[in-house]
Amino acid sequence: MKPSRVYIIIGVLTLLLLASCGQRYEAKQLVKAFVKEHATEEIDISSFSDLDSTKVISDSLLQVLQTNATKDPLFKDVSFTAQRTSPTLLFIRMRYGADSLNQSRTFYFDKDLTSIIAFK
């Protein structure tokens, strides 16, 4: 392979890596703001998973997640105004507390990371 092609490939891979890190940062900021606004108690966030995507959440399942989220005792005054804009949803798992293996919530976002549309 010619050296110029190697540099192009490395450059493209670097840009993709930086873009995914930026999206993960945005998702974490959305979750932190949500927790700060809606938590019923102090939540010590211990870690976040990588940001990932899914197409397996149907509209009916999304509606169930939204309904169940409004009943979650960890959060108050939860309402979801944003709706799905594409079949693909992004999600990130937040772990919290001393026993963070058992204490977690998964937050789902629209593809553009503008808002949280559900969590479980």
mmCIF file of C-alpha atoms in Angstrom:
data_model
loop_
_atom_site.group_PDB
_atom_site.id
_atom_site.type_symbol
_atom_site.label_atom_id
_atom_site.label_comp_id
_atom_site.label_asym_id
_atom_site.label_seq_id
_atom_site.Cartn_x
_atom_site.Cartn_y
_atom_site.Cartn_z
ATOM 1 C CA MET A 1 0.000 0.000 0.000
ATOM 2 C CA LYS A 2 1.293 3.464 -0.843
ATOM 3 C CA PRO A 3 2.204 5.710 2.091
ATOM 4 C CA SER A 4 -0.344 8.378 1.051
ATOM 5 C CA ARG A 5 -3.216 5.850 1.260
ATOM 6 C CA VAL A 6 -2.080 4.789 4.720
ATOM 7 C CA TYR A 7 -2.206 8.417 5.890
ATOM 8 C CA ILE A 8 -5.683 8.855 4.426
ATOM 9 C CA ILE A 9 -6.953 5.696 6.133
ATOM 10 C CA ILE A 10 -5.413 6.720 9.455
ATOM 11 C CA GLY A 11 -6.947 10.190 9.110
ATOM 12 C CA VAL A 12 -10.424 8.828 8.391
ATOM 13 C CA LEU A 13 -10.240 6.379 11.300
ATOM 14 C CA THR A 14 -9.105 9.159 13.624
ATOM 15 C CA LEU A 15 -12.031 11.357 12.576
ATOM 16 C CA LEU A 16 -14.479 8.516 13.186
ATOM 17 C CA LEU A 17 -13.010 7.875 16.618
ATOM 18 C CA LEU A 18 -13.217 11.549 17.580
ATOM 19 C CA ALA A 19 -16.808 11.798 16.324
ATOM 20 C CA SER A 20 -17.895 8.815 18.422
ATOM 21 C CA CYS A 21 -16.184 10.263 21.511
ATOM 22 C CA GLY A 22 -18.069 13.523 20.974
ATOM 23 C CA GLN A 23 -21.384 11.703 20.752
ATOM 24 C CA ARG A 24 -20.657 9.765 23.948
ATOM 25 C CA TYR A 25 -19.826 13.028 25.701
ATOM 26 C CA GLU A 26 -23.113 14.571 24.507
ATOM 27 C CA ALA A 27 -25.081 11.537 25.705
ATOM 28 C CA LYS A 28 -23.391 11.651 29.122
ATOM 29 C CA GLN A 29 -24.191 15.357 29.450
ATOM 30 C CA LEU A 30 -27.857 14.739 28.592
ATOM 31 C CA VAL A 31 -28.083 11.999 31.227
ATOM 32 C CA LYS A 32 -26.325 14.078 33.873
ATOM 33 C CA ALA A 33 -28.700 16.997 33.241
ATOM 34 C CA PHE A 34 -31.694 14.651 33.386
ATOM 35 C CA VAL A 35 -30.506 13.126 36.676
ATOM 36 C CA LYS A 36 -29.854 16.553 38.177
ATOM 37 C CA GLU A 37 -33.322 17.766 37.217
ATOM 38 C CA HIS A 38 -35.418 14.671 38.009
ATOM 39 C CA ALA A 39 -33.665 12.623 40.707
ATOM 40 C CA THR A 40 -35.566 12.124 43.959
ATOM 41 C CA GLU A 41 -32.310 11.564 45.838
ATOM 42 C CA GLU A 42 -28.597 12.227 45.413
ATOM 43 C CA ILE A 43 -27.265 9.903 42.722
ATOM 44 C CA ASP A 44 -23.547 9.180 42.623
ATOM 45 C CA ILE A 45 -22.871 8.214 38.993
ATOM 46 C CA SER A 46 -19.970 5.773 38.927
ATOM 47 C CA SER A 47 -19.623 5.097 35.195
ATOM 48 C CA PHE A 48 -21.158 5.122 31.731
ATOM 49 C CA SER A 49 -21.054 2.440 29.080
ATOM 50 C CA ASP A 50 -20.061 3.153 25.522
ATOM 51 C CA LEU A 51 -22.727 4.771 23.377
ATOM 52 C CA ASP A 52 -24.374 2.204 21.120
ATOM 53 C CA SER A 53 -27.317 1.942 18.753
ATOM 54 C CA THR A 54 -30.274 -0.372 18.354
ATOM 55 C CA LYS A 55 -33.080 -0.957 15.896
ATOM 56 C CA VAL A 56 -34.921 -3.603 17.935
ATOM 57 C CA ILE A 57 -36.992 -1.220 20.097
ATOM 58 C CA SER A 58 -40.454 -1.127 18.552
ATOM 59 C CA ASP A 59 -42.819 1.814 18.967
ATOM 60 C CA SER A 60 -45.006 -0.206 21.343
ATOM 61 C CA LEU A 61 -42.004 -1.176 23.485
ATOM 62 C CA LEU A 62 -40.857 2.437 23.493
ATOM 63 C CA GLN A 63 -44.277 3.454 24.778
ATOM 64 C CA VAL A 64 -44.057 0.835 27.569
ATOM 65 C CA LEU A 65 -40.584 2.093 28.536
ATOM 66 C CA GLN A 66 -41.870 5.662 28.698
ATOM 67 C CA THR A 67 -44.853 4.654 30.846
ATOM 68 C CA ASN A 68 -42.692 2.614 33.222
ATOM 69 C CA ALA A 69 -40.164 5.450 33.467
ATOM 70 C CA THR A 70 -42.817 7.807 34.822
ATOM 71 C CA LYS A 71 -43.367 5.322 37.683
ATOM 72 C CA ASP A 72 -39.669 4.898 38.546
ATOM 73 C CA PRO A 73 -39.215 5.904 42.218
ATOM 74 C CA LEU A 74 -35.692 7.179 41.513
ATOM 75 C CA PHE A 75 -37.033 10.033 39.349
ATOM 76 C CA LYS A 76 -39.874 12.524 39.662
ATOM 77 C CA ASP A 77 -41.857 14.632 37.185
ATOM 78 C CA VAL A 78 -40.690 12.612 34.194
ATOM 79 C CA SER A 79 -42.362 13.275 30.859
ATOM 80 C CA PHE A 80 -41.191 12.580 27.332
ATOM 81 C CA THR A 81 -42.054 15.114 24.660
ATOM 82 C CA ALA A 82 -39.522 14.043 22.034
ATOM 83 C CA GLN A 83 -40.454 11.208 19.728
ATOM 84 C CA ARG A 84 -38.504 8.759 17.622
ATOM 85 C CA THR A 85 -37.267 10.297 14.371
ATOM 86 C CA SER A 86 -35.730 7.153 12.851
ATOM 87 C CA PRO A 87 -35.768 3.382 13.390
ATOM 88 C CA THR A 88 -32.348 3.615 15.060
ATOM 89 C CA LEU A 89 -32.082 4.679 18.695
ATOM 90 C CA LEU A 90 -28.881 5.426 20.568
ATOM 91 C CA PHE A 91 -28.460 4.234 24.143
ATOM 92 C CA ILE A 92 -26.038 4.465 27.040
ATOM 93 C CA ARG A 93 -26.056 2.729 30.426
ATOM 94 C CA MET A 94 -25.443 4.759 33.562
ATOM 95 C CA ARG A 95 -24.159 2.885 36.619
ATOM 96 C CA TYR A 96 -24.529 4.485 40.015
ATOM 97 C CA GLY A 97 -24.088 3.895 43.725
ATOM 98 C CA ALA A 98 -21.747 1.679 45.704
ATOM 99 C CA ASP A 99 -23.063 -1.522 44.123
ATOM 100 C CA SER A 100 -22.963 -0.199 40.563
ATOM 101 C CA LEU A 101 -23.187 -3.691 39.042
ATOM 102 C CA ASN A 102 -26.798 -3.984 40.189
ATOM 103 C CA GLN A 103 -27.785 -0.324 40.070
ATOM 104 C CA SER A 104 -28.077 1.068 36.580
ATOM 105 C CA ARG A 105 -30.423 2.730 34.136
ATOM 106 C CA THR A 106 -30.279 2.595 30.355
ATOM 107 C CA PHE A 107 -31.185 5.823 28.568
ATOM 108 C CA TYR A 108 -32.426 5.920 24.975
ATOM 109 C CA PHE A 109 -31.928 8.916 22.680
ATOM 110 C CA ASP A 110 -33.066 9.948 19.242
ATOM 111 C CA LYS A 111 -30.441 9.474 16.545
ATOM 112 C CA ASP A 112 -29.403 13.147 16.667
ATOM 113 C CA LEU A 113 -28.842 13.104 20.462
ATOM 114 C CA THR A 114 -31.177 16.018 21.048
ATOM 115 C CA SER A 115 -33.111 14.481 23.944
ATOM 116 C CA ILE A 116 -33.792 11.395 26.028
ATOM 117 C CA ILE A 117 -36.858 9.612 24.716
ATOM 118 C CA ALA A 118 -37.045 6.772 27.274
ATOM 119 C CA PHE A 119 -35.128 4.906 29.946
ATOM 120 C CA LYS A 120 -35.316 1.654 31.863
#
